[in-house]
Coordinates of C-alpha atoms in Angstrom, one line a residue:
M1 CA 2.4 8.4 8.2
S2 CA 1.2 4.8 8.7
T3 CA 2.1 1.8 6.6
E4 CA -0.5 -0.4 8.2
I5 CA -4.2 0.1 8.9
D6 CA -5.3 1.5 12.3
L7 CA -6.1 -1.6 14.3
S8 CA -7.7 0.5 17.1
A9 CA -10.2 2.1 14.6
P10 CA -13.9 1.3 15.2
V11 CA -14.4 0.2 11.6
I12 CA -12.0 -2.3 9.9
V13 CA -13.0 -4.2 6.7
R14 CA -11.0 -6.8 5.0
R15 CA -11.8 -8.3 1.5
E16 CA -10.0 -10.3 -1.1
T17 CA -10.5 -11.7 -4.6
V18 CA -8.5 -13.7 -7.1
I19 CA -8.1 -12.1 -10.5
D20 CA -7.3 -14.2 -13.6
A21 CA -4.8 -11.7 -15.1
P22 CA -1.1 -10.9 -15.0
L23 CA 0.2 -9.0 -12.0
H24 CA 1.5 -6.1 -14.1
R25 CA -2.0 -5.6 -15.6
V26 CA -3.7 -5.6 -12.2
W27 CA -1.1 -3.3 -10.6
Q28 CA -1.3 -0.9 -13.6
L29 CA -5.1 -0.6 -13.4
H30 CA -5.1 -0.2 -9.7
T31 CA -2.3 2.5 -9.5
D32 CA -3.2 4.5 -12.6
V33 CA -5.4 6.9 -10.8
P34 CA -6.4 9.0 -13.8
S35 CA -7.9 5.9 -15.5
W36 CA -10.1 4.9 -12.5
P37 CA -13.3 6.5 -13.9
Q38 CA -12.9 4.4 -17.0
W39 CA -13.4 1.1 -15.1
Q40 CA -14.7 2.3 -11.8
P41 CA -18.3 3.6 -12.3
D42 CA -18.4 4.8 -8.6
I43 CA -15.5 7.2 -9.2
T44 CA -16.5 10.4 -11.0
A45 CA -13.2 12.4 -11.0
T46 CA -9.5 11.9 -10.3
Q47 CA -6.4 14.0 -10.2
A48 CA -2.9 12.5 -9.8
D49 CA 0.6 12.6 -10.9
C50 CA 1.6 9.0 -12.0
P51 CA 3.2 6.8 -11.1
L52 CA 2.2 6.9 -7.5
T53 CA 5.2 7.1 -5.2
T54 CA 5.6 7.5 -1.4
D55 CA 4.4 10.9 -0.1
T56 CA 2.5 11.8 -3.3
T57 CA -1.1 13.0 -3.0
F58 CA -4.0 12.3 -5.3
R59 CA -7.6 13.5 -5.4
W60 CA -10.7 11.6 -6.3
S61 CA -14.4 11.8 -6.0
T62 CA -16.8 9.0 -5.2
G63 CA -20.2 8.8 -3.7
G64 CA -20.5 12.6 -3.5
L65 CA -17.2 12.8 -1.4
D66 CA -14.1 14.6 -2.6
I67 CA -11.2 12.7 -1.1
E68 CA -7.5 13.7 -0.9
S69 CA -5.3 10.6 -0.3
T70 CA -1.6 10.5 0.5
V71 CA 0.5 7.5 -0.5
Y72 CA 2.3 6.2 2.6
E73 CA 4.1 3.3 1.1
V74 CA 4.7 1.6 -2.3
E75 CA 6.4 -1.7 -2.9
E76 CA 5.7 -2.1 -6.6
P77 CA 4.0 -4.3 -7.7
R78 CA 3.1 -6.0 -4.4
R79 CA 1.8 -3.4 -1.9
I80 CA 0.5 0.1 -1.7
V81 CA -0.9 2.0 1.3
W82 CA -2.7 5.3 1.1
G83 CA -5.0 7.3 3.4
G84 CA -6.1 10.6 4.8
P85 CA -9.0 12.5 6.1
A86 CA -12.3 13.0 4.2
C87 CA -15.4 14.6 5.8
G88 CA -14.2 13.9 9.3
I89 CA -13.3 10.3 8.6
T90 CA -9.6 9.2 8.7
G91 CA -9.1 6.3 6.5
I92 CA -6.0 4.1 5.9
H93 CA -6.1 1.7 3.0
L94 CA -3.7 -1.2 2.5
W95 CA -3.6 -3.2 -0.8
T96 CA -1.5 -6.3 -1.4
F97 CA -1.1 -8.3 -4.6
D98 CA 0.3 -11.9 -4.6
V99 CA 0.8 -14.1 -7.6
T100 CA -1.0 -17.5 -7.3
G101 CA -0.4 -19.6 -10.4
S102 CA -1.4 -17.5 -13.4
A103 CA -3.7 -15.3 -11.3
V104 CA -3.3 -12.6 -8.7
R105 CA -4.8 -12.6 -5.2
V106 CA -5.7 -9.0 -4.3
R107 CA -6.2 -8.3 -0.6
T108 CA -7.5 -5.1 0.8
E109 CA -7.8 -3.8 4.4
E110 CA -9.2 -0.4 5.3
S111 CA -9.7 1.3 8.7
W112 CA -12.0 4.2 9.4
D113 CA -12.1 6.4 12.4
G114 CA -13.5 9.8 13.3
D115 CA -16.7 11.3 14.7
P116 CA -19.0 10.4 11.7
V117 CA -17.7 6.8 12.0
R118 CA -18.2 6.6 15.8
A119 CA -21.7 8.0 15.4
D120 CA -23.0 5.0 13.4
I121 CA -20.4 2.2 13.4
P122 CA -22.7 -0.5 11.9
F123 CA -23.8 1.8 9.0
M124 CA -20.2 2.9 8.3
R125 CA -18.9 -0.7 8.4
A126 CA -21.5 -1.8 5.9
A127 CA -20.8 1.2 3.6
L128 CA -17.1 0.5 3.6
D129 CA -17.7 -3.2 3.1
Q130 CA -19.9 -2.5 0.1
S131 CA -17.4 0.0 -1.3
L132 CA -14.5 -2.5 -1.1
A133 CA -16.5 -5.3 -2.6
A134 CA -17.5 -3.1 -5.5
W135 CA -13.9 -1.9 -6.0
L136 CA -12.6 -5.5 -6.1
N137 CA -15.4 -6.6 -8.5
H138 CA -14.7 -3.7 -10.9
L139 CA -10.9 -4.3 -10.8
K140 CA -11.4 -8.0 -11.5
K141 CA -13.7 -7.3 -14.4
A142 CA -11.4 -4.6 -15.9
A143 CA -8.2 -6.8 -15.5
E144 CA -9.8 -10.0 -16.8
N145 CA -11.5 -8.2 -19.8
A146 CA -8.4 -6.2 -20.9
S147 CA -6.7 -7.4 -24.1

């Protein structure tokens, strides 16, 4: 069980954004897995016991993939790490949330390894980068538009 991304993985993507919303709102949206399809159009189904705690498992579907993730670490409301295998890809995903003035800086780092990744590293890197950019954009929009 890792609490950091795999720095030896062939694909690592890092992204960040600043969200003009309170930390508790951003954290709640991000960790309330059953609500993801309401603000994440790329996610079609979820199954989770909330709140997320260390060693809990949740399931979600995106881009035609059914994914089972395990929470490796939670430091509410500042950090969460989850990961697991999906279709031959082992992913580890780290999220951090830092208050900056009245906003929240959300940083995400994800590593991917496995035969499908090694077969086409540039494509997989681009796919992961696009996915993380979309996730952050959707989270920002949902948090800033919440009442």
